[in-house]
Short mmCIF file of C-alpha atoms in Angstrom, two decimals:
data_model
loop_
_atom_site.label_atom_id
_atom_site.label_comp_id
_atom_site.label_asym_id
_atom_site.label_seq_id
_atom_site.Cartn_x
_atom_site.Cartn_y
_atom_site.Cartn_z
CA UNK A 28 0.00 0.00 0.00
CA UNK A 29 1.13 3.25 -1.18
CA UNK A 30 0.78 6.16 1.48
CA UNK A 31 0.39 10.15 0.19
CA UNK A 32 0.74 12.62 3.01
CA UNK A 33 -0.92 15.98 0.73
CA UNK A 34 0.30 18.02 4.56
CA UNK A 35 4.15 17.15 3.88
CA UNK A 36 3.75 20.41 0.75
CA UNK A 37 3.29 23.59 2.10
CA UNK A 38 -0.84 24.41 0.73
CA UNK A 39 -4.09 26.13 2.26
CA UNK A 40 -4.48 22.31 3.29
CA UNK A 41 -2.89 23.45 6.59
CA UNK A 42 -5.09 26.15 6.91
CA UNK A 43 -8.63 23.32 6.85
CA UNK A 44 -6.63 21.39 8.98
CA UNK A 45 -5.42 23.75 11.28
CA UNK A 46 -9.14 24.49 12.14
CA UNK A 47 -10.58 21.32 11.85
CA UNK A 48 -8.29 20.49 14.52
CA UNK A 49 -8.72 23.73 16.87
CA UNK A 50 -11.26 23.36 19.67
CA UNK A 51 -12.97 26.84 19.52
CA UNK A 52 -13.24 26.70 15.66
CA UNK A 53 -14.86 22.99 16.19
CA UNK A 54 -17.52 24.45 18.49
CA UNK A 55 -19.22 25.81 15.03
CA UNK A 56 -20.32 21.95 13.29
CA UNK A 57 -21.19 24.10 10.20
CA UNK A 58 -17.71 25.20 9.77
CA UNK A 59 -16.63 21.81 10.49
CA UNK A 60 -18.77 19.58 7.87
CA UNK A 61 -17.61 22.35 5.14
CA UNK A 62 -14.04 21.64 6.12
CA UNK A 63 -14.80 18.12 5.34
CA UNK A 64 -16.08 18.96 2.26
CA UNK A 65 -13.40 20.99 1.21
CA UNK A 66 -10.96 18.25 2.16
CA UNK A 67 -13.08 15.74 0.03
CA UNK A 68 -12.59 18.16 -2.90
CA UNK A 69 -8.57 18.35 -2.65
CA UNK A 70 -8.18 14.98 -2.23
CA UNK A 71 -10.68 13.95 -5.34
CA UNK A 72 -9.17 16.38 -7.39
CA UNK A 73 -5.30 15.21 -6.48
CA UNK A 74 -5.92 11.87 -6.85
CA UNK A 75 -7.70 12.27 -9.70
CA UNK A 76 -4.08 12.85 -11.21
CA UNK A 77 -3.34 9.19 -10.76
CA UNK A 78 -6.50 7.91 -13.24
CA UNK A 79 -6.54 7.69 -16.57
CA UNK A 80 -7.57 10.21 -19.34
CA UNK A 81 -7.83 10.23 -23.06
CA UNK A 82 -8.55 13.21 -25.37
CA UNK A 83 -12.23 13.93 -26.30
CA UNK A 84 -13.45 15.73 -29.25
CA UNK A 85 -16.44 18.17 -27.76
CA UNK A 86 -18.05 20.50 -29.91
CA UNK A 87 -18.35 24.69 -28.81
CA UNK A 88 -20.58 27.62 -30.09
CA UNK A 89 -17.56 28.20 -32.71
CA UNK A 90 -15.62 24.89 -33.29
CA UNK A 91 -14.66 21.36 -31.81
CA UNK A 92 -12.37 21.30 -29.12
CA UNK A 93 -9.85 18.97 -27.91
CA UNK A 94 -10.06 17.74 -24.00
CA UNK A 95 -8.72 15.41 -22.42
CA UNK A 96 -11.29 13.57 -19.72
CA UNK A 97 -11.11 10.64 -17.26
CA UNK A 98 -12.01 7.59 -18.30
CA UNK A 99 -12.18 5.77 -14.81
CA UNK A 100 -15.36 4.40 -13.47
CA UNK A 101 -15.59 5.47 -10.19
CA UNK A 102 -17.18 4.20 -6.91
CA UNK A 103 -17.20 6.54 -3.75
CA UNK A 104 -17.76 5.02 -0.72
CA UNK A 105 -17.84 5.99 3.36
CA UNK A 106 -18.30 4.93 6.51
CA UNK A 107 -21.40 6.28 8.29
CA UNK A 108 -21.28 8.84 9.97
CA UNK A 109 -18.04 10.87 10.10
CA UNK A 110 -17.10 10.45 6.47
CA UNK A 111 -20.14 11.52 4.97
CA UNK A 112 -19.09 15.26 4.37
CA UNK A 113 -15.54 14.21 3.36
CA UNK A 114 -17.97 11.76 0.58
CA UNK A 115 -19.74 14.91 -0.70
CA UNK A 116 -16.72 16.65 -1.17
CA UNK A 117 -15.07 13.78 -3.12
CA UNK A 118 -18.60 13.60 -5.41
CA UNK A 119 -18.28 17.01 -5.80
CA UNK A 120 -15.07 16.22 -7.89
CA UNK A 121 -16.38 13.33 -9.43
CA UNK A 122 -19.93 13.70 -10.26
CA UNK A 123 -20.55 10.52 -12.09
CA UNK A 124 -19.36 8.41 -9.46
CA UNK A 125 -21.38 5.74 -7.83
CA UNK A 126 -21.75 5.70 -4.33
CA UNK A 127 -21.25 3.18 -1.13
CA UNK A 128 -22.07 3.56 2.06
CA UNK A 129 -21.30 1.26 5.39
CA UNK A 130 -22.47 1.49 8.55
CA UNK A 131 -19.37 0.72 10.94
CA UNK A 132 -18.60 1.43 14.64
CA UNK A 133 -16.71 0.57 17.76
CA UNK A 134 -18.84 -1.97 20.13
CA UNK A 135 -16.92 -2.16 23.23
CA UNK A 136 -16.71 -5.15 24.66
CA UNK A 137 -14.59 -4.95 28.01
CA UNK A 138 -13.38 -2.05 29.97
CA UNK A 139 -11.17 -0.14 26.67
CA UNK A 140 -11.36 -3.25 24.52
CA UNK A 141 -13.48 -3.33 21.04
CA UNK A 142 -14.20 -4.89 17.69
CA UNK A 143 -15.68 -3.12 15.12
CA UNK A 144 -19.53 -3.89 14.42
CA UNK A 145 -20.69 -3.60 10.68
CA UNK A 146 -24.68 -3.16 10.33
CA UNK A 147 -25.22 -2.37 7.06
CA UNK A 148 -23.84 -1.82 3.76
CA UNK A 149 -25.30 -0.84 0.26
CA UNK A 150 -22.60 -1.20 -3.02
CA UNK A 151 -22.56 -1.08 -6.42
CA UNK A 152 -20.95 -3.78 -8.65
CA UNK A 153 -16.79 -2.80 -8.16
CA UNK A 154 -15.96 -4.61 -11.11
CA UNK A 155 -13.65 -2.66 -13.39
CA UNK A 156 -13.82 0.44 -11.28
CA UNK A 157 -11.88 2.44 -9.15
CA UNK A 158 -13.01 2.30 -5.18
CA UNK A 159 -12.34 5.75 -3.52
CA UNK A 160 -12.93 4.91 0.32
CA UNK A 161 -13.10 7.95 2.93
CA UNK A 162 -13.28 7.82 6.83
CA UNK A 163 -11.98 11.32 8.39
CA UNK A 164 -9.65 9.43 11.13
CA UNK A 165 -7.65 6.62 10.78
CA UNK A 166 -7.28 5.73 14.27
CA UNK A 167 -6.13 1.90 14.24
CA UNK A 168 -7.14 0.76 11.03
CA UNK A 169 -9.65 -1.59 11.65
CA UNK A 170 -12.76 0.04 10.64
CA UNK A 171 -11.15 0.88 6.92
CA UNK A 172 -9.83 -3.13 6.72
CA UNK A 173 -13.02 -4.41 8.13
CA UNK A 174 -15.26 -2.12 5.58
CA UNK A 175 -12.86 -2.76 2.45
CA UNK A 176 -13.11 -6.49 2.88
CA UNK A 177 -16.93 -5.85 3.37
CA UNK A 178 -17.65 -3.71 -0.14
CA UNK A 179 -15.37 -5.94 -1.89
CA UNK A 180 -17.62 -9.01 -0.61
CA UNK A 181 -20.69 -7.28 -1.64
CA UNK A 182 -19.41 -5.77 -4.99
CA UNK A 183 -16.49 -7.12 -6.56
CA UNK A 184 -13.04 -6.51 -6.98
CA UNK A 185 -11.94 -3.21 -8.26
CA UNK A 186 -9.16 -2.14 -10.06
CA UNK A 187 -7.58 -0.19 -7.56
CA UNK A 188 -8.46 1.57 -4.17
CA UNK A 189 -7.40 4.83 -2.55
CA UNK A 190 -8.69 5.40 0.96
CA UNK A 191 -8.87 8.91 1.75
CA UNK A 192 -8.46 9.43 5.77
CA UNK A 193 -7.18 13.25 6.55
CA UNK A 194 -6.31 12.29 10.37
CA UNK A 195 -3.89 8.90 10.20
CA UNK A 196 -2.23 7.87 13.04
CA UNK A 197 1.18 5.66 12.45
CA UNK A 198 0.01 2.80 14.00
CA UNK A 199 -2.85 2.35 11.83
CA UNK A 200 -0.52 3.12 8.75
CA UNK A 201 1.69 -0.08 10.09
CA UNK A 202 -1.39 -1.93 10.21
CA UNK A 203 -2.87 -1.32 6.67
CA UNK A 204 0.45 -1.59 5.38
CA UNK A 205 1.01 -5.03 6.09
CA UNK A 206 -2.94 -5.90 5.80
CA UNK A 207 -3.61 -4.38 2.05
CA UNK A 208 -3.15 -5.35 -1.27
CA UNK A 209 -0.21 -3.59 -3.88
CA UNK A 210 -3.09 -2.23 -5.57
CA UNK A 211 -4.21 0.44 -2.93
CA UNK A 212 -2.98 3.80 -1.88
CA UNK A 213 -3.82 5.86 1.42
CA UNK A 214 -4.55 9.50 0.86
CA UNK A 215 -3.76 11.64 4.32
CA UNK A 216 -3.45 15.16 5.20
CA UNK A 217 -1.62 14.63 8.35
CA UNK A 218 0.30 11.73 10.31
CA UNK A 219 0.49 11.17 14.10
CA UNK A 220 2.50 9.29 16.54
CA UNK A 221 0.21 8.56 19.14
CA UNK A 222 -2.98 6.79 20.26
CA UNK A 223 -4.90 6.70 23.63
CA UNK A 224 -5.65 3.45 25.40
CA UNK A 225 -8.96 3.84 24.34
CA UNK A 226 -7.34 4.11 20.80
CA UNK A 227 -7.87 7.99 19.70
CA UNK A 228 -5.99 9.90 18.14
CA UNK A 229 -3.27 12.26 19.88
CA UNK A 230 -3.45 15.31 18.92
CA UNK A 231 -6.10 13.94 16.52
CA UNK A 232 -9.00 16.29 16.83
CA UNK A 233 -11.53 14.28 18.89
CA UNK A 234 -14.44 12.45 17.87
CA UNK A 235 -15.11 13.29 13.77
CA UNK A 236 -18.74 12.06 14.24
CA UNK A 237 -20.11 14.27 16.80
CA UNK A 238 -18.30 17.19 15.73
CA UNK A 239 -20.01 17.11 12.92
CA UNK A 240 -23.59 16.21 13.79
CA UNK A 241 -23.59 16.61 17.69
CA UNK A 242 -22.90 14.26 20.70
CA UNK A 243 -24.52 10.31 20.17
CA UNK A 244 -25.91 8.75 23.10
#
């Protein structure tokens, strides 16, 4: 697995990120599901680099013109609910995708322990496509593995997958790395070293989930 850090180049990257992670600016959930978005956009429209194009003849008020478009059929999925703005963002960029959606979380089972609980999942056929998968932290890995394996049960194998996760913690990176195929790539905005005993993020920027939509029972 390939791993793109988009925070190791100097960009107004640092800027979203700077507030997503700042505890006064995360009071406001408004400003925090349109950082989301925004991050969804920059990654779609890096990646994007990696696909493939070919030129297109399209015809103007005057003449034809020659573009060159992507060709890639694309599937955009996320786990519920943290990495649904990141998901608009990313459609934003690539409005023809299909989309996926999976229903993952952390069911505790003893004291800090957990495993993580998938309820429901709705996928298009993968087949011959290219699997974008978001989640806005990457905490330990497990919910991206366990919701990979999952999509690719339900639709197929695609040609390639990037997983777009702006928060990544190294120990998660470690994990994927030596859990995921050649053919995937981990988009990130930002790397860190530590995790909590109850497996967060440090510094992170708390829980993604009820930042954006409010506190969960």
């Amino acid at each position: 697995m390939k791993v793109i850090n988009l925070g190791e180049t100097d960009s107004v990257l640092g800027n979203i990120v700077a507030q997503m992670r700042d505890k006064t600016i995360q009071k406001d959930s408004l400003r925090f599901r349109f950082n989301l978005r925004r991050l969804g956009q920059i990654f779609g429209y890096e990646l994007s680099k990696t696909l493939t194009f070919t030129p297109k003849e399209v015809p103007t008020p005057l003449a034809t013109a020659t573009v060159r478009t992507c060709d890639d059929k694309v599937v955009a999925a996320t786990i519920l609910r943290a990495g649904l703005p990141l998901h608009e963002g990313i459609l934003e960029i690539f409005d023809n995708a299909e989309s996926a959606f999976i229903a993952a979380y952390r069911k505790y089972d003893k004291g800090d322990d957990f495993h993580i609980n998938i309820e429901y999942c709705s996928c298009p056929s993968l087949e011959g496509k290219t699997l974008i998968l978001s989640d806005t932290l990457l905490a330990t890995g497990a919910s991206i593995e366990i919701s990979y394996r999952k999509v690719l049960d339900d639709g197929g194998e695609p040609l390639f997958t990037h997983f777009v996760c702006p928060i990544a913690s190294v120990y998660a990176i470690e994990y994927l790395q030596k859990r995921m195929p050649e053919k995937t790539c981990l988009w990130t905005a930002a790397i860190d070293e530590e995790l909590t005993s109850k497996s967060y993020i440090v510094p992170g920027l708390g829980d993604a989930g009820d930042l954006a939509y409010g506190d969960k029972l």
